[in-house]
Structure formats: structure tokens, C-alpha cells
mmCIF file with all atom_site columns, C-alpha atoms in Angstrom:
data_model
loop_
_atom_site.group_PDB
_atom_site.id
_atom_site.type_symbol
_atom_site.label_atom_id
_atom_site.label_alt_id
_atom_site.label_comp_id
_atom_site.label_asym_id
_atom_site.label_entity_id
_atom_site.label_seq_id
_atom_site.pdbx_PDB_ins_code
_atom_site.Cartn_x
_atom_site.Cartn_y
_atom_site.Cartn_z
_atom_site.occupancy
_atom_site.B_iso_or_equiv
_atom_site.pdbx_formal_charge
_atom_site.auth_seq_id
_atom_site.auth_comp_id
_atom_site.auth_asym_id
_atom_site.auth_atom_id
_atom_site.pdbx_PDB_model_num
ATOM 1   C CA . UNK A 1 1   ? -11.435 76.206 44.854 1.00 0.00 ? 1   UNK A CA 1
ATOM 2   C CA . UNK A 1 2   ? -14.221 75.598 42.435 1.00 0.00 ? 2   UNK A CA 1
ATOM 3   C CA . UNK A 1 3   ? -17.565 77.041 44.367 1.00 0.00 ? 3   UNK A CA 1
ATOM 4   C CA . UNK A 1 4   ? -17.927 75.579 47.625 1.00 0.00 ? 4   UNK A CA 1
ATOM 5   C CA . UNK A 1 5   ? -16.229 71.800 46.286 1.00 0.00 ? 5   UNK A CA 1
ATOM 6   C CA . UNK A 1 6   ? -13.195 70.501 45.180 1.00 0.00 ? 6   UNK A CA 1
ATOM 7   C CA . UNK A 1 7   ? -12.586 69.354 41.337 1.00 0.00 ? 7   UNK A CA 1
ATOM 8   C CA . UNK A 1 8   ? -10.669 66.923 40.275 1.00 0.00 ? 8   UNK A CA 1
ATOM 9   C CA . UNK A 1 9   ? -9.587  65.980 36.577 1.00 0.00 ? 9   UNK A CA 1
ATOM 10  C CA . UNK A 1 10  ? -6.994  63.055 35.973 1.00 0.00 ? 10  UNK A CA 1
ATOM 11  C CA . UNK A 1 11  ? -4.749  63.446 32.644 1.00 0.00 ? 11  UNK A CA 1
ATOM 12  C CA . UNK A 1 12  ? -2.517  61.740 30.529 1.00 0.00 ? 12  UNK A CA 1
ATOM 13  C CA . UNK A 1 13  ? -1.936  59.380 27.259 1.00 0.00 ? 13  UNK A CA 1
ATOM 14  C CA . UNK A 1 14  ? -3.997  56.046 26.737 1.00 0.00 ? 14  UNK A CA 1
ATOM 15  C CA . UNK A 1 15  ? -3.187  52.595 28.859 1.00 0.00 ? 15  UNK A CA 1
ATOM 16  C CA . UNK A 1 16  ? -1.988  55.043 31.804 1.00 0.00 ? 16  UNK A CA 1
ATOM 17  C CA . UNK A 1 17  ? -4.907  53.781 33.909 1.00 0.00 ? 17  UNK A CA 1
ATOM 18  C CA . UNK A 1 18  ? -6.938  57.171 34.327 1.00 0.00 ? 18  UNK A CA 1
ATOM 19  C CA . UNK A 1 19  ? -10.235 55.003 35.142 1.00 0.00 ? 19  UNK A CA 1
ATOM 20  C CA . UNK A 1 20  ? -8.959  52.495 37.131 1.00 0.00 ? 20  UNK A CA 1
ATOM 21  C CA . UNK A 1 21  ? -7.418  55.672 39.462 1.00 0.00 ? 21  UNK A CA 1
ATOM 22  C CA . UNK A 1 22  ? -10.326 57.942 39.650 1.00 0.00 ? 22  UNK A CA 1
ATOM 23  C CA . UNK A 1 23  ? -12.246 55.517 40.828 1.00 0.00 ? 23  UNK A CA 1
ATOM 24  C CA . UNK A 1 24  ? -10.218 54.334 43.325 1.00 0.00 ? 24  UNK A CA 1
ATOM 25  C CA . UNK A 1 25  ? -9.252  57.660 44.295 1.00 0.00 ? 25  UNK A CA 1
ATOM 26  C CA . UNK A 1 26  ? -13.151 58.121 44.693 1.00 0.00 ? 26  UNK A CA 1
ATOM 27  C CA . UNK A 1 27  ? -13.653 54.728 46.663 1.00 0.00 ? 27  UNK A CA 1
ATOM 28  C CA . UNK A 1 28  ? -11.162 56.183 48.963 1.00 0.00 ? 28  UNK A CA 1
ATOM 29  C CA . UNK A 1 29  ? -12.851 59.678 49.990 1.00 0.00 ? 29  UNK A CA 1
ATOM 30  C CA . UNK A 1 30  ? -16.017 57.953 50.085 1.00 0.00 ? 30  UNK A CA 1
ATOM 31  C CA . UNK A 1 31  ? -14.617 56.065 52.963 1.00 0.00 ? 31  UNK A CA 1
ATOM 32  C CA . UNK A 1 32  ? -13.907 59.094 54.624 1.00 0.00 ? 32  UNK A CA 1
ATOM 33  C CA . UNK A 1 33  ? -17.270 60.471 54.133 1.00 0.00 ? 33  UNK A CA 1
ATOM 34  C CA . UNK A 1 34  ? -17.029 62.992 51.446 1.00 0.00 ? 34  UNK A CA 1
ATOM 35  C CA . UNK A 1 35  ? -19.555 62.877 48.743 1.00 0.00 ? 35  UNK A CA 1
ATOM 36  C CA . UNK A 1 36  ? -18.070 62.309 45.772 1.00 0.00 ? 36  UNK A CA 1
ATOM 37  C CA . UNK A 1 37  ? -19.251 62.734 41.607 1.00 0.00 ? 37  UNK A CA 1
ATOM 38  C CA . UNK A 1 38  ? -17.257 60.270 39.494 1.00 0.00 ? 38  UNK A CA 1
ATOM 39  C CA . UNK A 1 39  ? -17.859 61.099 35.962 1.00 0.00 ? 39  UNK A CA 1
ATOM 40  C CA . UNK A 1 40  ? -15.519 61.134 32.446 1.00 0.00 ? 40  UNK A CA 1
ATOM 41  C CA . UNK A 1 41  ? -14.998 63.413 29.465 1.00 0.00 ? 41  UNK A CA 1
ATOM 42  C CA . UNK A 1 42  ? -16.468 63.242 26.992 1.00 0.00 ? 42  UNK A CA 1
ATOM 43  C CA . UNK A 1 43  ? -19.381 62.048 28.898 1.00 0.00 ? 43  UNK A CA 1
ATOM 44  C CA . UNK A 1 44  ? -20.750 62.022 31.791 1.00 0.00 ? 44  UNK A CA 1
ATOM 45  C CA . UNK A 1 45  ? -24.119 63.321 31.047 1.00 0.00 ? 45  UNK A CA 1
ATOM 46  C CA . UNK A 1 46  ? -27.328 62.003 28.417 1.00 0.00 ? 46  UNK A CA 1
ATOM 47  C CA . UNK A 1 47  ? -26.275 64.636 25.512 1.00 0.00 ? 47  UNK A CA 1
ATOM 48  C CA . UNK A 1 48  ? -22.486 64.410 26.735 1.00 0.00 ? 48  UNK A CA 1
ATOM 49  C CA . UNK A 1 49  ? -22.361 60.356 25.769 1.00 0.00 ? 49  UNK A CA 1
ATOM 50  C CA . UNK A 1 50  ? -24.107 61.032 22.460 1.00 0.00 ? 50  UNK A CA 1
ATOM 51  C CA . UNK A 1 51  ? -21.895 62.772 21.143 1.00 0.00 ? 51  UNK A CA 1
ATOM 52  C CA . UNK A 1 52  ? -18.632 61.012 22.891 1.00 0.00 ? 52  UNK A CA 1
ATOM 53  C CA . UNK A 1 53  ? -20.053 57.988 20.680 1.00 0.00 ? 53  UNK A CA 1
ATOM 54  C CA . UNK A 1 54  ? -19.858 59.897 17.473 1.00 0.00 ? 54  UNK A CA 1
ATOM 55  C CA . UNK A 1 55  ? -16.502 61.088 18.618 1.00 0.00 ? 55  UNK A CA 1
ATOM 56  C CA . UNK A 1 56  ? -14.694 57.914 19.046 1.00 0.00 ? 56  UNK A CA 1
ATOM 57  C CA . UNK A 1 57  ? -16.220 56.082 16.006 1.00 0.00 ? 57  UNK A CA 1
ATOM 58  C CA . UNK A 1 58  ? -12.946 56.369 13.508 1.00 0.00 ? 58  UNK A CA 1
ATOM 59  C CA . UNK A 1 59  ? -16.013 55.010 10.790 1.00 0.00 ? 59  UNK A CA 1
ATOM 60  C CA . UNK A 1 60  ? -17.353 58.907 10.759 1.00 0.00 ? 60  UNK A CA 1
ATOM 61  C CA . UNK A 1 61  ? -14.805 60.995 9.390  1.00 0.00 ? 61  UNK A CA 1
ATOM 62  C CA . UNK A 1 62  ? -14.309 64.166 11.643 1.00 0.00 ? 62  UNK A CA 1
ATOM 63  C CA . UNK A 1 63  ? -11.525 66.645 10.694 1.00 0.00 ? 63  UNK A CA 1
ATOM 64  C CA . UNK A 1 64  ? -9.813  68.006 14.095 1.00 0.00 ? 64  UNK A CA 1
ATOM 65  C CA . UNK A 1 65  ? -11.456 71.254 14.368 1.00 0.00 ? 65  UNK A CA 1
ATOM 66  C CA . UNK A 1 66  ? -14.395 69.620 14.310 1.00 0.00 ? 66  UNK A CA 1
ATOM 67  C CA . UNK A 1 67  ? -13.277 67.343 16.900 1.00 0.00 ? 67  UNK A CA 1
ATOM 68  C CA . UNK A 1 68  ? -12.361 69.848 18.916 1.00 0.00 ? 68  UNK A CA 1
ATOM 69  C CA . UNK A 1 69  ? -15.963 71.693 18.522 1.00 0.00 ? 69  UNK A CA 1
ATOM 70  C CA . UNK A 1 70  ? -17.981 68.268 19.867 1.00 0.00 ? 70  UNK A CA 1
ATOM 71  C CA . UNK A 1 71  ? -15.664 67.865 22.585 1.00 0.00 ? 71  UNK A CA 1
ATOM 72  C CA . UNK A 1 72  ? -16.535 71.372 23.874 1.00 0.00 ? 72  UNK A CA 1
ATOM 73  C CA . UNK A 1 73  ? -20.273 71.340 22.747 1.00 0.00 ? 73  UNK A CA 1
ATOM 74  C CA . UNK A 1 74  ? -20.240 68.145 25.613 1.00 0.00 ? 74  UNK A CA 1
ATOM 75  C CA . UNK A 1 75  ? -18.364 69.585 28.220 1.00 0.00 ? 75  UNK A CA 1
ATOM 76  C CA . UNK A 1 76  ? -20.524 72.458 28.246 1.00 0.00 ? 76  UNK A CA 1
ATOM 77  C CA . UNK A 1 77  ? -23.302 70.458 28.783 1.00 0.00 ? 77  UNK A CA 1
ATOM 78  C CA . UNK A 1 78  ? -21.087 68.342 31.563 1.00 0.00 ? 78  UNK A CA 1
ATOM 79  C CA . UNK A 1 79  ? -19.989 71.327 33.240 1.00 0.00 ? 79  UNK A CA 1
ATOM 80  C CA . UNK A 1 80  ? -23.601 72.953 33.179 1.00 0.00 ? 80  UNK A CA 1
ATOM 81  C CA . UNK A 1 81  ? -25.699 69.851 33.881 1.00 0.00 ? 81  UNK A CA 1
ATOM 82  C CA . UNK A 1 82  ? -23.540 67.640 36.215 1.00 0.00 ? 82  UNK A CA 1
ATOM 83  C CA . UNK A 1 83  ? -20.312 69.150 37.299 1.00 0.00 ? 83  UNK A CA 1
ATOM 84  C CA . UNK A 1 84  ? -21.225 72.810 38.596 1.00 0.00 ? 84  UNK A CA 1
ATOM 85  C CA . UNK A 1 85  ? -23.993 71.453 40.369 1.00 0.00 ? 85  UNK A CA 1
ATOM 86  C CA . UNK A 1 86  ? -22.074 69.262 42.259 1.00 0.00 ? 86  UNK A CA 1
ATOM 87  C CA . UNK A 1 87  ? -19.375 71.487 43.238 1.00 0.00 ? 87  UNK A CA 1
ATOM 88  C CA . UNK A 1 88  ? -21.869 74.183 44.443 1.00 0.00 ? 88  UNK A CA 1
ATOM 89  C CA . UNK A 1 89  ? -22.895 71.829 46.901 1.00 0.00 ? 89  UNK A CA 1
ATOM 90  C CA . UNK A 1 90  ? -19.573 71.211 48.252 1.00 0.00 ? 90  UNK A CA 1
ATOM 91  C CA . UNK A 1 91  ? -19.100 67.552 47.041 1.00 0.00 ? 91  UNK A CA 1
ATOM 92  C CA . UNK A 1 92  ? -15.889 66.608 45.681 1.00 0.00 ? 92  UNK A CA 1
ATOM 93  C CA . UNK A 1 93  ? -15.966 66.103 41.579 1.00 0.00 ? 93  UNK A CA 1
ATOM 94  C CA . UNK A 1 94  ? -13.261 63.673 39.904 1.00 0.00 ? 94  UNK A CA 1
ATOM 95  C CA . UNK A 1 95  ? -13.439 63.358 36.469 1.00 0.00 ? 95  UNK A CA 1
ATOM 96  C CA . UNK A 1 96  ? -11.704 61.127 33.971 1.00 0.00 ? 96  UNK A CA 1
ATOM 97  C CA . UNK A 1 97  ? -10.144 63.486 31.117 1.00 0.00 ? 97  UNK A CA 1
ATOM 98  C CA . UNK A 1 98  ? -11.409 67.719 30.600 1.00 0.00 ? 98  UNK A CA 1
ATOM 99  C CA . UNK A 1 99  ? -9.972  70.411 28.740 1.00 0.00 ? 99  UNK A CA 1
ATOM 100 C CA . UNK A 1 100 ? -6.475  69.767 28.599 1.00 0.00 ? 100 UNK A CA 1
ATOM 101 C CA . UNK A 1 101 ? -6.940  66.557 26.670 1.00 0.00 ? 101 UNK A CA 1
ATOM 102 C CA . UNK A 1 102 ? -8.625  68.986 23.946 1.00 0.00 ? 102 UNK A CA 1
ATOM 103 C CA . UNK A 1 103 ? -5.451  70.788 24.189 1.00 0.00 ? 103 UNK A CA 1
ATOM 104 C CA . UNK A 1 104 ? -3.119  67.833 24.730 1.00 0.00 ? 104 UNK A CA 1
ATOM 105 C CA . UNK A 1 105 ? -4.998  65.494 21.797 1.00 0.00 ? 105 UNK A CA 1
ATOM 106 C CA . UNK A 1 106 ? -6.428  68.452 19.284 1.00 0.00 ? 106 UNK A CA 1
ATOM 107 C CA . UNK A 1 107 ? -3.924  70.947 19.528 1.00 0.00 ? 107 UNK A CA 1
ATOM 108 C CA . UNK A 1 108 ? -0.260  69.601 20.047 1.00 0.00 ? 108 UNK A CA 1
ATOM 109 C CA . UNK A 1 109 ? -1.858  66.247 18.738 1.00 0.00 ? 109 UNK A CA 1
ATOM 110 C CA . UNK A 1 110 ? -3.498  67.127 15.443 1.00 0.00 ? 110 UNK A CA 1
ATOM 111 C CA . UNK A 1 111 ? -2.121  71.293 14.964 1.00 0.00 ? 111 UNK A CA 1
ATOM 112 C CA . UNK A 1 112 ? -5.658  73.113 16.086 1.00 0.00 ? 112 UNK A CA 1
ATOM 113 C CA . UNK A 1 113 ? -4.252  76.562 17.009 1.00 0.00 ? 113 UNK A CA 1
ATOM 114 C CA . UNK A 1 114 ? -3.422  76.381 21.167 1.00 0.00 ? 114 UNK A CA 1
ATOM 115 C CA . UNK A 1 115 ? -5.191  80.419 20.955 1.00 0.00 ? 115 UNK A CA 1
ATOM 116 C CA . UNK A 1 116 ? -8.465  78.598 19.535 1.00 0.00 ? 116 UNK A CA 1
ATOM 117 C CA . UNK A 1 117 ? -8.747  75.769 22.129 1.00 0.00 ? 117 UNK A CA 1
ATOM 118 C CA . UNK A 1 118 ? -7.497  78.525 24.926 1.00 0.00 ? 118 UNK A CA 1
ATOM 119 C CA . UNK A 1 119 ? -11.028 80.827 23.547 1.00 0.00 ? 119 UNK A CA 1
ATOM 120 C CA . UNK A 1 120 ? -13.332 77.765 24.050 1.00 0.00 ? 120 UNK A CA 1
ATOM 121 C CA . UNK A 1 121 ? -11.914 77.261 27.586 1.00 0.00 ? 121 UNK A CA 1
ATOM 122 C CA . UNK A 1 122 ? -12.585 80.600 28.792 1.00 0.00 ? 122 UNK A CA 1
ATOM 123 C CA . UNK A 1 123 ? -16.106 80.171 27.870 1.00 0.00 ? 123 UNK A CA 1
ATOM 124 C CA . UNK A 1 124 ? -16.484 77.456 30.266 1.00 0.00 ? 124 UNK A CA 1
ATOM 125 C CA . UNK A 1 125 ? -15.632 79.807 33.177 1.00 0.00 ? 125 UNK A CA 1
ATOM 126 C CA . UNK A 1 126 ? -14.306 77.323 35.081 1.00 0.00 ? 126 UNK A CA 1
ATOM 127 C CA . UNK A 1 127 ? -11.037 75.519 35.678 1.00 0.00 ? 127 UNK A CA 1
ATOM 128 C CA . UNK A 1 128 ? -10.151 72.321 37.839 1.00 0.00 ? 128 UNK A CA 1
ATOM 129 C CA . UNK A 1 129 ? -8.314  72.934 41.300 1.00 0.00 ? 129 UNK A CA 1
ATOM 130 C CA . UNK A 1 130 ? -5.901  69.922 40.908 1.00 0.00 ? 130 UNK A CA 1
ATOM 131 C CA . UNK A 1 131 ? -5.342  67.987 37.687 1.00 0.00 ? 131 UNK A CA 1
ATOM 132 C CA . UNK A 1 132 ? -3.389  64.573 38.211 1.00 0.00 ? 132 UNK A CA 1
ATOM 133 C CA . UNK A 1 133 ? -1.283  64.097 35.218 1.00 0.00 ? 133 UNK A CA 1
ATOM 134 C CA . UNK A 1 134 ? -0.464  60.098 34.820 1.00 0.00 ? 134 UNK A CA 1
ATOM 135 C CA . UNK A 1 135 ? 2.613   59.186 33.097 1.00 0.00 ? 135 UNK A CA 1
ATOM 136 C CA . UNK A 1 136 ? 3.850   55.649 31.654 1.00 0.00 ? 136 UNK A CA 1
ATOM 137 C CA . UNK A 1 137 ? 6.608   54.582 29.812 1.00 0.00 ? 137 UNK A CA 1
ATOM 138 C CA . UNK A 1 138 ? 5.000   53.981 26.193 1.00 0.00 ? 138 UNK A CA 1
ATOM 139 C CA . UNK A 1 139 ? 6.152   50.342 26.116 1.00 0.00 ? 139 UNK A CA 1
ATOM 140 C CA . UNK A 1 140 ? 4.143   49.463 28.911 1.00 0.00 ? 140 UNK A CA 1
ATOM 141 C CA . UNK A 1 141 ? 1.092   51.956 27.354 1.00 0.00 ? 141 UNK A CA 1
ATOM 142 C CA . UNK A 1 142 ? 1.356   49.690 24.767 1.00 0.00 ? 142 UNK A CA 1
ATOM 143 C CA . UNK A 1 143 ? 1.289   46.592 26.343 1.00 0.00 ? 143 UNK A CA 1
ATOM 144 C CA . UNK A 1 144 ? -1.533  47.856 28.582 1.00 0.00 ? 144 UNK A CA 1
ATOM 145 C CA . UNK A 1 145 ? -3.709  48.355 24.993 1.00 0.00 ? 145 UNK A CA 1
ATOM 146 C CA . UNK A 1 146 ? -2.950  45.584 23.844 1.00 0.00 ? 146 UNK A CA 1
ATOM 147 C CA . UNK A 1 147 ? -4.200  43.519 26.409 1.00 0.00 ? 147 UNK A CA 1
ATOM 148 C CA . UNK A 1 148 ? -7.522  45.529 26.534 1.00 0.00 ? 148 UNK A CA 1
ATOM 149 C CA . UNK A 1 149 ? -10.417 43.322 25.281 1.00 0.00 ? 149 UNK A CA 1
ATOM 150 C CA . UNK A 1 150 ? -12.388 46.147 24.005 1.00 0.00 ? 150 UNK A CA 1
ATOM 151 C CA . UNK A 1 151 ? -11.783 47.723 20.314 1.00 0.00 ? 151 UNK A CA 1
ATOM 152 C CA . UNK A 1 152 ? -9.527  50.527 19.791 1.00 0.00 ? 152 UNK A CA 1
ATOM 153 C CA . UNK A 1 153 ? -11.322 53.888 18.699 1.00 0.00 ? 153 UNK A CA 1
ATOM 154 C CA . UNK A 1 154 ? -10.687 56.823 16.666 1.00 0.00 ? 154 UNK A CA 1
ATOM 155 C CA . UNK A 1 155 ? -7.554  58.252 18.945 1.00 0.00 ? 155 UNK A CA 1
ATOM 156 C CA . UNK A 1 156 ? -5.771  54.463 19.990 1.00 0.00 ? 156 UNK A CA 1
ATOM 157 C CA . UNK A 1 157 ? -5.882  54.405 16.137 1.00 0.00 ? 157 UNK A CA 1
ATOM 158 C CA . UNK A 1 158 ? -3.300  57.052 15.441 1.00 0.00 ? 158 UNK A CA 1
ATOM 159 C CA . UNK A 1 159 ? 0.420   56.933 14.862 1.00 0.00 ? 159 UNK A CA 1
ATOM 160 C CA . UNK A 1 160 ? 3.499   56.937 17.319 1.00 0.00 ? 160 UNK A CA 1
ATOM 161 C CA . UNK A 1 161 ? 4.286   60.326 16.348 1.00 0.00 ? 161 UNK A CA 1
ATOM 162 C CA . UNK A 1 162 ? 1.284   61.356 17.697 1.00 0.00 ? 162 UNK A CA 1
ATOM 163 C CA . UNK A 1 163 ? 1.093   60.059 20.926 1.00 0.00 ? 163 UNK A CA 1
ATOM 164 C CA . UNK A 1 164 ? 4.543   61.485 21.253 1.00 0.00 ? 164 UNK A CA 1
ATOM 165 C CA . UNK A 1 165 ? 3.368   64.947 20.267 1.00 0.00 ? 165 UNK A CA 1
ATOM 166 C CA . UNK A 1 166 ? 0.186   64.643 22.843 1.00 0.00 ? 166 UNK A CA 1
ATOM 167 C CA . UNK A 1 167 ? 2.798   63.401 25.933 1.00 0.00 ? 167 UNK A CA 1
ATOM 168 C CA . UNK A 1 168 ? 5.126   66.279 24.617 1.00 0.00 ? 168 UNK A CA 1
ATOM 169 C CA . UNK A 1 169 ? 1.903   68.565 25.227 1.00 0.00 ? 169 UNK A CA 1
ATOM 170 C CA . UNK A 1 170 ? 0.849   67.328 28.474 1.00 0.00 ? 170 UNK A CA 1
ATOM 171 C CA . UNK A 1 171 ? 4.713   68.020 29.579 1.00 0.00 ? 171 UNK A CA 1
ATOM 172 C CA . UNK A 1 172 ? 4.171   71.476 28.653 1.00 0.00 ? 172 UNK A CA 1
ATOM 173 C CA . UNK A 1 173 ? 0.859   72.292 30.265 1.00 0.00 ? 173 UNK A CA 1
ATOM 174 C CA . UNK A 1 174 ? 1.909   70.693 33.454 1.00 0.00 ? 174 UNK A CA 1
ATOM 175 C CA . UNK A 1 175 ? 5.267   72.768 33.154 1.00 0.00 ? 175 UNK A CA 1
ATOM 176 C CA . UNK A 1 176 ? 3.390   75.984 32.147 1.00 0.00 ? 176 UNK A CA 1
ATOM 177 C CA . UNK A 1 177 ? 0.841   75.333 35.449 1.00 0.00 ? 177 UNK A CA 1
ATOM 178 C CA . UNK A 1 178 ? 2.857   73.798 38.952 1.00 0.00 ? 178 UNK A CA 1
ATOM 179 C CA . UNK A 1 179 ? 0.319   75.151 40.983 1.00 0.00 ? 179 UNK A CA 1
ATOM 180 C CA . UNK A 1 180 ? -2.430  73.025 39.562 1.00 0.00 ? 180 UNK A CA 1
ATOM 181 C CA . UNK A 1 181 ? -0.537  70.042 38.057 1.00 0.00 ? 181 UNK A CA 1
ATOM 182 C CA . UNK A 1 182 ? 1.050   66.905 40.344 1.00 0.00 ? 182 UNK A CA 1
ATOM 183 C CA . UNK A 1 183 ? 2.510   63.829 37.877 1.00 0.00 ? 183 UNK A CA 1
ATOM 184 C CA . UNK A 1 184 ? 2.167   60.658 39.355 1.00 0.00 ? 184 UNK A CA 1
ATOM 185 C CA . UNK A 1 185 ? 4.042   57.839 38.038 1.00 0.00 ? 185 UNK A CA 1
ATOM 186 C CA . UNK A 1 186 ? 1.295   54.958 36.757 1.00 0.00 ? 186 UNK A CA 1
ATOM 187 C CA . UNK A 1 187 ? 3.215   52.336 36.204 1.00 0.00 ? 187 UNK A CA 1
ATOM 188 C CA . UNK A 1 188 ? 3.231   50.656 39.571 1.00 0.00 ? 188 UNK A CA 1
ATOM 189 C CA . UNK A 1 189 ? 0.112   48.159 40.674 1.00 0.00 ? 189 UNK A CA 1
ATOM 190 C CA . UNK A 1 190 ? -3.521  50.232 40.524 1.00 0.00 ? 190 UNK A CA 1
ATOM 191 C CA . UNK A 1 191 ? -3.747  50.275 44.237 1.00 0.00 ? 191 UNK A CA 1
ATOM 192 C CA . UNK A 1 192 ? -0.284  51.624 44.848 1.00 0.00 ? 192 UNK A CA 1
ATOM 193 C CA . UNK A 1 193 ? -1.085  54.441 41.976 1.00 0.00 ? 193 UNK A CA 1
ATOM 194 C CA . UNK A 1 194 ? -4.604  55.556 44.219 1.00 0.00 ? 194 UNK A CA 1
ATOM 195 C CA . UNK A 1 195 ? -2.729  55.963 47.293 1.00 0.00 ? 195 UNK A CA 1
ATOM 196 C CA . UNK A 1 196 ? 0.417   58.331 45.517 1.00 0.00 ? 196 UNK A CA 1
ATOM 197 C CA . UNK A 1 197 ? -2.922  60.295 43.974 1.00 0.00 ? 197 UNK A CA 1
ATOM 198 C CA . UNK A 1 198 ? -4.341  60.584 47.903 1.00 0.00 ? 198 UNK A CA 1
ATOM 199 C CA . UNK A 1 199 ? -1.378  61.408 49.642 1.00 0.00 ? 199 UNK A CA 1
ATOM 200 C CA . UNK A 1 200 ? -0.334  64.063 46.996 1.00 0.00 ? 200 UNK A CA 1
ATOM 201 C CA . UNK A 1 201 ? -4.013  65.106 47.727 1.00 0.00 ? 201 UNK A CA 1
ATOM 202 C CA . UNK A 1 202 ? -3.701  65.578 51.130 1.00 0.00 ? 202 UNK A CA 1
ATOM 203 C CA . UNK A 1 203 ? -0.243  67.700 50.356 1.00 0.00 ? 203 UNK A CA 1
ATOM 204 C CA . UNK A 1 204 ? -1.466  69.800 47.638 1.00 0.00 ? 204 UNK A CA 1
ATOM 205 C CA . UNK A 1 205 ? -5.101  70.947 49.436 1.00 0.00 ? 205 UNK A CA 1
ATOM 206 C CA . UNK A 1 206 ? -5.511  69.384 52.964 1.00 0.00 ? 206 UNK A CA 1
ATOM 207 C CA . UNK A 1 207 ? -8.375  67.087 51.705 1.00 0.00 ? 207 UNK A CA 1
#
């Protein structure tokens, strides 16, 4: 496991509810006593929200390798400031989106070589021990946007071949990595989709 605590990262497309689960999922060990660090990518520290701001404004022009660049320049931070911290003192760290969205959004999304976003991974030095990957149907992903009150931003903007090519990728990295991977089905009611992520939890690592 990651240093002496247990990492968590949630995955998959947009409208699938990633939010909504990792808190739950965090309400729920919390209950049990475990200290847990809910935080998002990009995000989830001061410099780490800058720079998730310029990222999802589709008004600033940003080609994908550049993209790809920010989104590592604040997860470094994330991982340095907030994340590694928290693991080394055993607590349990979920977090809303990390590297394989680069992969999933930048690479099979937008064509950033997979050896590129691979090189900036191994410079973080450190790798989640389970990674819930969400999956929806993309009518009700759809729906699910549509109903959001908030504005889209620069990645609900894109095309339905691209969304495609991003689930495509996410099939592929959870294929490539069993071990690490569980898919849980989102489309059933938000409580019903926290306990399928804690029971698989308790499977997969006895926590």
C-alpha cells in the first residue's frame, strides 16, 4: 500500500457521479473511525485550484500537451503538499480523478503520446492502491449533464467521439491493470453506488 495509508482514486467519464461517491464512500469510513482526506484532481491544494481554474476555462486556448503539462505541474504539488502527507500517517486518501484521467482525457482523448504521459507518472513515484472505475451508459451521462445547473467547461465541451475515445481508454487501463482496477456500475441511486464501492473495498484490501 501507499506508505503506511490506503489511497484511493475514483475514475471514469463525466455525469458518472465520481463526487457524489467519494464522498459518500468517505462519510462511510469515517463512521468506522478511519481518518479520511477527501480531495479532487486537479485540485485539492492552494496552487493545485489555480491552475485547475485555468484548466477548465475553454475561453483560454490550451493545446493538449499543454494540458497535459498543468495537470501534472498540480498533481505534483497535490501529491507533495496534501496527499503523501496524509498517507504517511496512515489515514485513508480518496480522491476524485489522478493520473489516469491525464491518460484517459489527454492521451486516448486528444492523441498525447501514452510513452509521454507514462514519463510524467513515474516522476510522481507514486501510484494509487485501488482505483474505482465508474461506468454509465452515455445516455444517462448525458442526461445527468444536462440536468447539472452549473456551466459546462473546457472537457463537457467536446464531441461524442471523444468521450467515446476517453471510455475506450479507461477500458483499456482497467484491462491492462486487474489488480488495481474494480468497475462499479453508477447508474443505480448514489447511495446504492457507495455501498458496491465499500463492499468491493472490503473484498479487494480488508478495509
Amino acid at each position: 500500500m501507499a506508505g503506511a495509508g490506503l489511497f484511493i482514486t475514483l475514475e471514469g467519464g463525466e455525469g458518472a457521479g465520481k463526487s457524489t461517491a467519494a464522498a459518500g464512500l468517505a462519510a462511510a469510513l469515517r463512521t468506522e473511525g478511519r481518518e479520511v482526506v477527501l480531495t479532487r484532481e486537479p485540485g485539492g491544494t492552494k496552487g493545485a485550484e489555480a491552475i485547475r481554474a485555468l484548466l477548465l476555462n475553454q475561453d483560454i486556448p490550451l493545446d493538449p500537451l499543454a494540458q497535459t503539462m498543468l495537470h501534472f505541474a498540480a498533481r505534483m504539488d497535490h501529491v507533495a503538499a496534501l496527499i503523501r502527507p496524509a498517507l504517511a500517517r496512515g489515514a485513508v486518501v480518496i480522491c476524485d480523478r489522478f493520473y489516469d484521467s491525464t491518460m484517459a482525457y489527454q492521451s486516448y482523448g486528444q492523441g498525447v503520446p501514452l510513452a509521454d504521459v507514462r514519463a510524467l507518472i513515474s516522476l510522481l513515484g507514486l501510484k494509487p492502491d485501488v482505483t474505482f472505475l465508474l461506468e454509465l451508459p452515455e445516455v444517462e451521462a448525458k442526461r445527468r449533464l444536462t440536468a447539472r445547473a452549473s456551466g459546462t467547461d473546457r472537457y463537457e465541451e467536446m464531441d461524442e467521439a471523444f468521450f467515446t475515445r476517453v471510455r475506450d481508454g479507461f477500458r483499456a487501463m482497467a484491462a491492462a491493470e486487474p489488480a488495481r482496477f474494480i468497475k462499479i456500475d453508477a447508474s443505480p441511486a448514489p447511495e446504492a453506488v457507495v455501498a458496491s464501492l465499500r463492499q468491493a473495498l472490503r473484498e479487494r484490501v480488508g478495509c
